[in-house]
Tab-separated table of C-alpha atoms in Angstrom:
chain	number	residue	atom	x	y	z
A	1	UNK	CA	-9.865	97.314	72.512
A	2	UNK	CA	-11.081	97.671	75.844
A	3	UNK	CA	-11.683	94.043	76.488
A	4	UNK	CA	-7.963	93.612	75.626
A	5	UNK	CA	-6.480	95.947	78.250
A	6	UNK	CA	-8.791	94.445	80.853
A	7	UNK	CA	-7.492	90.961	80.344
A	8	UNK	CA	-3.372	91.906	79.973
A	9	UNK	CA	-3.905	93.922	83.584
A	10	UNK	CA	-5.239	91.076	85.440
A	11	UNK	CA	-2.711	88.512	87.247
A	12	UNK	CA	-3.364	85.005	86.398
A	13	UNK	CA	-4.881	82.920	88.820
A	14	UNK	CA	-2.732	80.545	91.318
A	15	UNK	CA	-2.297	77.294	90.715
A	16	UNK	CA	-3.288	74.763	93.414
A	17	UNK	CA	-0.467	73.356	95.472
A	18	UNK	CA	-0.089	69.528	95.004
A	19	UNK	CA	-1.778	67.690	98.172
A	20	UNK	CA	0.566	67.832	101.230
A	21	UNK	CA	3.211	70.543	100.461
A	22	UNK	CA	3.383	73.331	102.330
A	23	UNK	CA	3.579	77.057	100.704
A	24	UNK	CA	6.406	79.002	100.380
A	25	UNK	CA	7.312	81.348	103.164
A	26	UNK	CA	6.614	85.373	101.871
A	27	UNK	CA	9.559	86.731	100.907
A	28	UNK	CA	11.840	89.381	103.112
A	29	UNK	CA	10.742	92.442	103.566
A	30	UNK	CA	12.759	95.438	102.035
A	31	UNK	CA	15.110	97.102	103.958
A	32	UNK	CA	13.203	100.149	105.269
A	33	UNK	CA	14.386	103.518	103.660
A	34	UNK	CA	17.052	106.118	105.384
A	35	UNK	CA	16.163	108.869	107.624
A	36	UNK	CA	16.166	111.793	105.903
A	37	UNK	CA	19.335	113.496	106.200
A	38	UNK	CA	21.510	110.461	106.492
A	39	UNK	CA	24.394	109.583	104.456
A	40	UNK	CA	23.699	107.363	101.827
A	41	UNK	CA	24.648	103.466	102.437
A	42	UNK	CA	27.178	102.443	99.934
A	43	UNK	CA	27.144	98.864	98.909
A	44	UNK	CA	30.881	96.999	98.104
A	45	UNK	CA	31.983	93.766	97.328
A	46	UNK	CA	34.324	91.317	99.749
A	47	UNK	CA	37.875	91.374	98.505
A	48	UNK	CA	38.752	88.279	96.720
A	49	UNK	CA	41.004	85.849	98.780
A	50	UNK	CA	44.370	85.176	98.935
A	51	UNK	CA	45.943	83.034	96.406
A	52	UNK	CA	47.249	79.707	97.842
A	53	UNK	CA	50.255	78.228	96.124
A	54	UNK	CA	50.675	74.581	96.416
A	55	UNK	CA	53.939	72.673	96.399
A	56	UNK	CA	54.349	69.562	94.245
A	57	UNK	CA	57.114	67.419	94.912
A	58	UNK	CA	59.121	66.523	91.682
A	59	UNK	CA	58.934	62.512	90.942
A	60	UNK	CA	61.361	60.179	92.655
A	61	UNK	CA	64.718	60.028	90.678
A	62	UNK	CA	64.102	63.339	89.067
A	63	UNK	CA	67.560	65.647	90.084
A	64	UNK	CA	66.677	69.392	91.494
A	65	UNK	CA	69.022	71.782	89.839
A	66	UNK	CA	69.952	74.590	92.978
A	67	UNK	CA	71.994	77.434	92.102
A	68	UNK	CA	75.496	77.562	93.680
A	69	UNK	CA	77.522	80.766	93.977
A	70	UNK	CA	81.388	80.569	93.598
A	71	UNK	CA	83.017	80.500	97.034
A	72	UNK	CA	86.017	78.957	98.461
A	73	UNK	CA	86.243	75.738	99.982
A	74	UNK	CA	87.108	75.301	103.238
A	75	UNK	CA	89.217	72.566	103.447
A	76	UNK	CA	90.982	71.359	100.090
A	77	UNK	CA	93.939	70.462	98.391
A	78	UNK	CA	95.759	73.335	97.276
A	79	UNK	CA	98.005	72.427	94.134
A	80	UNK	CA	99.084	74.525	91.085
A	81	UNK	CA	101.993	76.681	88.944
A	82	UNK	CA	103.443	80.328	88.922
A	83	UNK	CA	104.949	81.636	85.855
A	84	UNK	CA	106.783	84.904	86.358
A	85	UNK	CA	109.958	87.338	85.230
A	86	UNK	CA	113.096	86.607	87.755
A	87	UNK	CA	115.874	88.650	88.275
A	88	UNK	CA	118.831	88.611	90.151
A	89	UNK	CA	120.727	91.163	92.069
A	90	UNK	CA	123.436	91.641	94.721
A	91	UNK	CA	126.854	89.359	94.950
A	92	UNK	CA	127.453	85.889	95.078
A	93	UNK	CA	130.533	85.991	96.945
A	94	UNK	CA	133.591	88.621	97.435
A	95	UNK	CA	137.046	87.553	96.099
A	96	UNK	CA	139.593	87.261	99.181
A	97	UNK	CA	141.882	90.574	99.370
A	98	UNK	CA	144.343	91.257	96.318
A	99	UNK	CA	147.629	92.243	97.282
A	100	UNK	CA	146.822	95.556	97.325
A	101	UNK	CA	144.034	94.868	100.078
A	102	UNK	CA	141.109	95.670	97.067
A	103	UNK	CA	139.028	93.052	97.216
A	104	UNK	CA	136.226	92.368	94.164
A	105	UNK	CA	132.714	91.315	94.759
A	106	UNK	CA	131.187	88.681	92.185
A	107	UNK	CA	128.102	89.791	91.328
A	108	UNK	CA	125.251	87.381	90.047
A	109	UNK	CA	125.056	89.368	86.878
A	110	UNK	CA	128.517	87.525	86.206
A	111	UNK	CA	127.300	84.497	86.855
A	112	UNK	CA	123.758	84.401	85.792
A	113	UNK	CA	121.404	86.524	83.684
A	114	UNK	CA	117.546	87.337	84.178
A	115	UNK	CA	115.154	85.227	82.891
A	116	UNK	CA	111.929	83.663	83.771
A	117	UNK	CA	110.978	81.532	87.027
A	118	UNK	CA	108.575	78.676	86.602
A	119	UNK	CA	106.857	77.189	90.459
A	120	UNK	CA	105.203	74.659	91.192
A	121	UNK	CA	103.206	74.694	94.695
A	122	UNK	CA	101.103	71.770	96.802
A	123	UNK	CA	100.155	72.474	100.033
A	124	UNK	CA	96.415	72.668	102.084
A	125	UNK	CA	93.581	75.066	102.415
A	126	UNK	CA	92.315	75.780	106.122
A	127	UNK	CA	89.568	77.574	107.274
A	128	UNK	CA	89.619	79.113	103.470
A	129	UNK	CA	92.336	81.786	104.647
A	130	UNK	CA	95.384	79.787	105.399
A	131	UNK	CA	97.530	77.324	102.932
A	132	UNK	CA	101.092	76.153	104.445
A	133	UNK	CA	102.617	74.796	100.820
A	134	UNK	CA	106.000	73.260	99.430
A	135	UNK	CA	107.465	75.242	96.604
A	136	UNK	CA	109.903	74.457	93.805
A	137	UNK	CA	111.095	77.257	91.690
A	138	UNK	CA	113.038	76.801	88.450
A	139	UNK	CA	114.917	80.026	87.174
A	140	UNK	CA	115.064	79.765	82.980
A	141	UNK	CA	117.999	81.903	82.916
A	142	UNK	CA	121.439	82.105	80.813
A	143	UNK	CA	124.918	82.408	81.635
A	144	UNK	CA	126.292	85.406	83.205
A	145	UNK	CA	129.155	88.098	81.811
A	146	UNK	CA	132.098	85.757	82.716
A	147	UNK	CA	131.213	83.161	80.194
A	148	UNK	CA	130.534	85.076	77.129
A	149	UNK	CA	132.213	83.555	74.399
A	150	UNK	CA	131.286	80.891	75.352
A	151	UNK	CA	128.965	77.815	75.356
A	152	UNK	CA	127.777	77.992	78.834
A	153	UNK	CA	124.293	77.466	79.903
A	154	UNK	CA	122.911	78.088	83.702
A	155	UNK	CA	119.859	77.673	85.850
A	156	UNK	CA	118.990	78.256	89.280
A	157	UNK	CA	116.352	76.866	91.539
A	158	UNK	CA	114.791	77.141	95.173
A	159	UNK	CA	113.195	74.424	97.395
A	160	UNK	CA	111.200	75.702	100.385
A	161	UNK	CA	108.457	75.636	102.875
A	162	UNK	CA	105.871	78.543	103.396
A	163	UNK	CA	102.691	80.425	104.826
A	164	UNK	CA	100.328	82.129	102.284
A	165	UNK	CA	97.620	84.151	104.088
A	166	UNK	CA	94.561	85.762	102.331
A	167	UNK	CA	92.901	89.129	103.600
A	168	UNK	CA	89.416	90.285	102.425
A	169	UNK	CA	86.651	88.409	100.546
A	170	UNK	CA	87.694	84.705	99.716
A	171	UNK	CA	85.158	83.967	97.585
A	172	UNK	CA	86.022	86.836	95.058
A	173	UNK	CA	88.901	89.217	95.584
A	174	UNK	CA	91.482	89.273	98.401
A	175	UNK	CA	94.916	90.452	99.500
A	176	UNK	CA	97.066	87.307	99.287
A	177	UNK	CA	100.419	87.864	101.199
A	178	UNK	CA	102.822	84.703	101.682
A	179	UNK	CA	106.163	83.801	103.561
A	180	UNK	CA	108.749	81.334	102.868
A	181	UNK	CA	112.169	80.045	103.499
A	182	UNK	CA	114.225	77.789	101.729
A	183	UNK	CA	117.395	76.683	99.887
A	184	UNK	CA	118.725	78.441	96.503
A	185	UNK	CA	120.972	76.907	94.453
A	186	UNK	CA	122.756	78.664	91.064
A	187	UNK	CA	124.535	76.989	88.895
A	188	UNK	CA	126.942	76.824	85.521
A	189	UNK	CA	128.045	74.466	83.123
A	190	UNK	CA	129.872	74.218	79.890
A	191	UNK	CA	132.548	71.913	78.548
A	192	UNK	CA	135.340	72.900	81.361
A	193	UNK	CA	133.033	71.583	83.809
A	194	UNK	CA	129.938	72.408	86.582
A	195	UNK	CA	130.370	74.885	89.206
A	196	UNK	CA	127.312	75.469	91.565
A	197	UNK	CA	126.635	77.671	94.655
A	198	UNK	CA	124.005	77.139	97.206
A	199	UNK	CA	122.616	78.892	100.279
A	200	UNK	CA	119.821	79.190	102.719
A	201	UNK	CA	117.147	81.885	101.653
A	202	UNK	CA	115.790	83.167	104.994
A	203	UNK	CA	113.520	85.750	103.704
A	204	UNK	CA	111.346	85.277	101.059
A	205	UNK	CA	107.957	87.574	100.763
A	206	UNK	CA	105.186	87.618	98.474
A	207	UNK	CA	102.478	90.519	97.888
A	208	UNK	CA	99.561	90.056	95.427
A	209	UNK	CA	96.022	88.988	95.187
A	210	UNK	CA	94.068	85.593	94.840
A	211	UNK	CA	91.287	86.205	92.259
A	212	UNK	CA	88.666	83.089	92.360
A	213	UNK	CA	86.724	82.502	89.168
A	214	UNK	CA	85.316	79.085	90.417
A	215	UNK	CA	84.616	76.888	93.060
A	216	UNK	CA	88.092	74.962	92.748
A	217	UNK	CA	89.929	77.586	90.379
A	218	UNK	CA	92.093	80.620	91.510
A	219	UNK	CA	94.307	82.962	89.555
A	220	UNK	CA	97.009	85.446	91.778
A	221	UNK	CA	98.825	87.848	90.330
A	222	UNK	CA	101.845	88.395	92.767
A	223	UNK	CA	105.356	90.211	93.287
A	224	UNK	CA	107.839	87.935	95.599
A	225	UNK	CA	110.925	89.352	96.715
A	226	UNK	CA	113.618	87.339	98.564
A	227	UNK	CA	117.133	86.875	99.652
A	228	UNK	CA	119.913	85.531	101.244
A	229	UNK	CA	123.522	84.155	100.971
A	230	UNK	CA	125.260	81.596	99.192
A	231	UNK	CA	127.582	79.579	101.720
A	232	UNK	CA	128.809	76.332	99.747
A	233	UNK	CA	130.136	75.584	96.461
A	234	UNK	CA	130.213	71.930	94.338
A	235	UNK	CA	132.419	71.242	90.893
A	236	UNK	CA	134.312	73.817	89.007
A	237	UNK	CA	134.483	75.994	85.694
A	238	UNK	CA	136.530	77.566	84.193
A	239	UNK	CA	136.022	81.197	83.114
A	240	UNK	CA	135.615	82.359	79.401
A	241	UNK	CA	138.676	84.606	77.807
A	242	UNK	CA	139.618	88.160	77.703
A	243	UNK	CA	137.256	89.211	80.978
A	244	UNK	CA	137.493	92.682	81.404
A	245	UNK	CA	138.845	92.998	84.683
A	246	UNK	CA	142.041	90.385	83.759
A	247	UNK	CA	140.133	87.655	85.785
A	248	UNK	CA	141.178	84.275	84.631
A	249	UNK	CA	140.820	80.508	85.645
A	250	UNK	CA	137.866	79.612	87.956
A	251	UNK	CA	135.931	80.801	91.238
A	252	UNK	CA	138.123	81.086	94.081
A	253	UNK	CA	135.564	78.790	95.838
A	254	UNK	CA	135.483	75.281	93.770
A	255	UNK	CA	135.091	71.911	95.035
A	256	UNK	CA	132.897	71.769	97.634
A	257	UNK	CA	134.894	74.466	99.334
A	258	UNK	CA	132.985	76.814	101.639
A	259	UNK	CA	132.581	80.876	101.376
A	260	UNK	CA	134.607	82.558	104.449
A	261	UNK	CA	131.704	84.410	106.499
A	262	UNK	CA	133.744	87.237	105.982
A	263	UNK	CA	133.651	86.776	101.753
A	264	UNK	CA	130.274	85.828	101.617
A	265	UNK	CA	127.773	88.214	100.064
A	266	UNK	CA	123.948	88.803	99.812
A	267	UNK	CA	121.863	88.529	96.956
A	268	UNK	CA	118.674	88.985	96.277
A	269	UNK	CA	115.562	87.697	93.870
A	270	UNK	CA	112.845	89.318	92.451
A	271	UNK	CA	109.686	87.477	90.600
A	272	UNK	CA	106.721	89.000	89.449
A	273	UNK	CA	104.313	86.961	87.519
A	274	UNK	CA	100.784	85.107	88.214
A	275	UNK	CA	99.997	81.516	89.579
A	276	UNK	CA	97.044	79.457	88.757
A	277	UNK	CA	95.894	76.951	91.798
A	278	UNK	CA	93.190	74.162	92.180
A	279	UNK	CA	91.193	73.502	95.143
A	280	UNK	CA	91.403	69.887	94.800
A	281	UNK	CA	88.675	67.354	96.933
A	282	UNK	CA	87.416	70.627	98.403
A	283	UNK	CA	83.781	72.111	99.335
């Protein structure tokens, strides 16, 4: 038993080192202890590094998708249609003086009734704000009070040139306002003939907003109001029967004839309704 413990306790002997190598060095020494009354040495690891992200190119040919947000062009080709409710007010023209001196203003309610007014607009976008445009404007509308009875059927329409502005944020919501001038022309027809009336609109103002739901796409809800007053006359027409004031035969002003300055009257137009436009070859 003894013999046993003796033999486990004792380290083995060293091994010769092979002929020419050297022996290895002694290890460090341990750190020597603290003072007493020191703080106590607290050991911590390094912080990992930084994690390195590395770019790879995608393969030639392969196309990078980017995302775009909606915004307005700066420069395009500004083309679309309005469709809106029209209606007429004010007098086409005043009859010349009765002989009583009474004299009778034709309204456009005897002429034509309210309908609906169908534009279509081309013009340019610049510097995203500003769009000079050409407008046409056809007024769906039926004949007025002095042709009931009868088979009459009417339209009206405006040519002109004008300014439309935008105020705000382009590339969502903004305050459209526009300004135009132009020709309006109203006109009658039925089996007794055509009579038509036209006159320069110098004052025509719209109010709305230009909404954009894409890159090239815009809707704009928008109020126009306008006026002005009808100067010349083409044709003729004859009225339908039993008017209510005892007016028979046809407008005092038929055949190219022209309205007096003093018999002329002012009407006036109001549309409210919504375009759609197209940014066309824009970016």
């Amino acid at each position: 038993m003894g013999g046993t413990a003796r033999a486990q306790a004792e380290a083995p002997p060293l091994l010769p080192l092979p002929p020419g190598e050297a022996p290895p060095p002694p290890p460090p020494p341990l750190p020597a202890p603290p003072p007493p009354g020191s703080p106590p040495v607290v050991y911590s690891t390094a912080p990992p590094p930084p994690v390195q992200y590395v770019y790879v190119a995608a393969p030639p040919g392969m196309p990078m998708s980017t995302a775009e947000y909606v915004h307005a062009p700066r420069y395009a080709l500004w083309a679309g249609a309005r469709l809106g409710i029209l209606a007429y007010g004010g007098g086409m023209y005043a009859d010349p003086p009765q002989l009583n001196g009474n004299t009778y203003t034709e309204t456009t309610g005897n002429f034509v009734s309210n309908g609906l007014a169908l534009e279509l607009d081309v013009g340019a976008r610049l510097e995203r704000r500003y769009i000079p445009y050409l407008a046409v404007e056809l007024g769906l509308v039926g004949a007025g009070h002095r042709f009931e009875q009868t088979s009459t059927s009417a339209g009206t329409s405006f040519v002109g040139i004008g300014m439309r502005l935008l105020a705000g944020d382009v590339n969502n919501v903004s305050f459209a306002s526009e300004l135009s001038f132009g020709f309006r022309r109203m006109q009658v027809s039925n089996s007794t003939g055509t009579w038509s009336a036209t006159g320069f609109e110098f004052l025509r103002i719209g109010l709305g907003a230009e909404i954009r739901l894409a890159n090239h796409f815009t809707l704009s809800p928008m109020l126009t109001v306008s006026g002005g007053t009808l100067t010349d006359t083409s044709g003729s027409i004859g009225f339908g029967p039993n008017q209510g004031d005892g007016q028979t035969g046809t407008p005092d002003y038929v055949n190219h004839g022209q309205i007096p300055t003093n018999e002329q009257a002012t009407y006036a137009a109001f549309v409210i309704g919504c375009g759609a436009h197209f940014d066309l070859f824009g970016k």
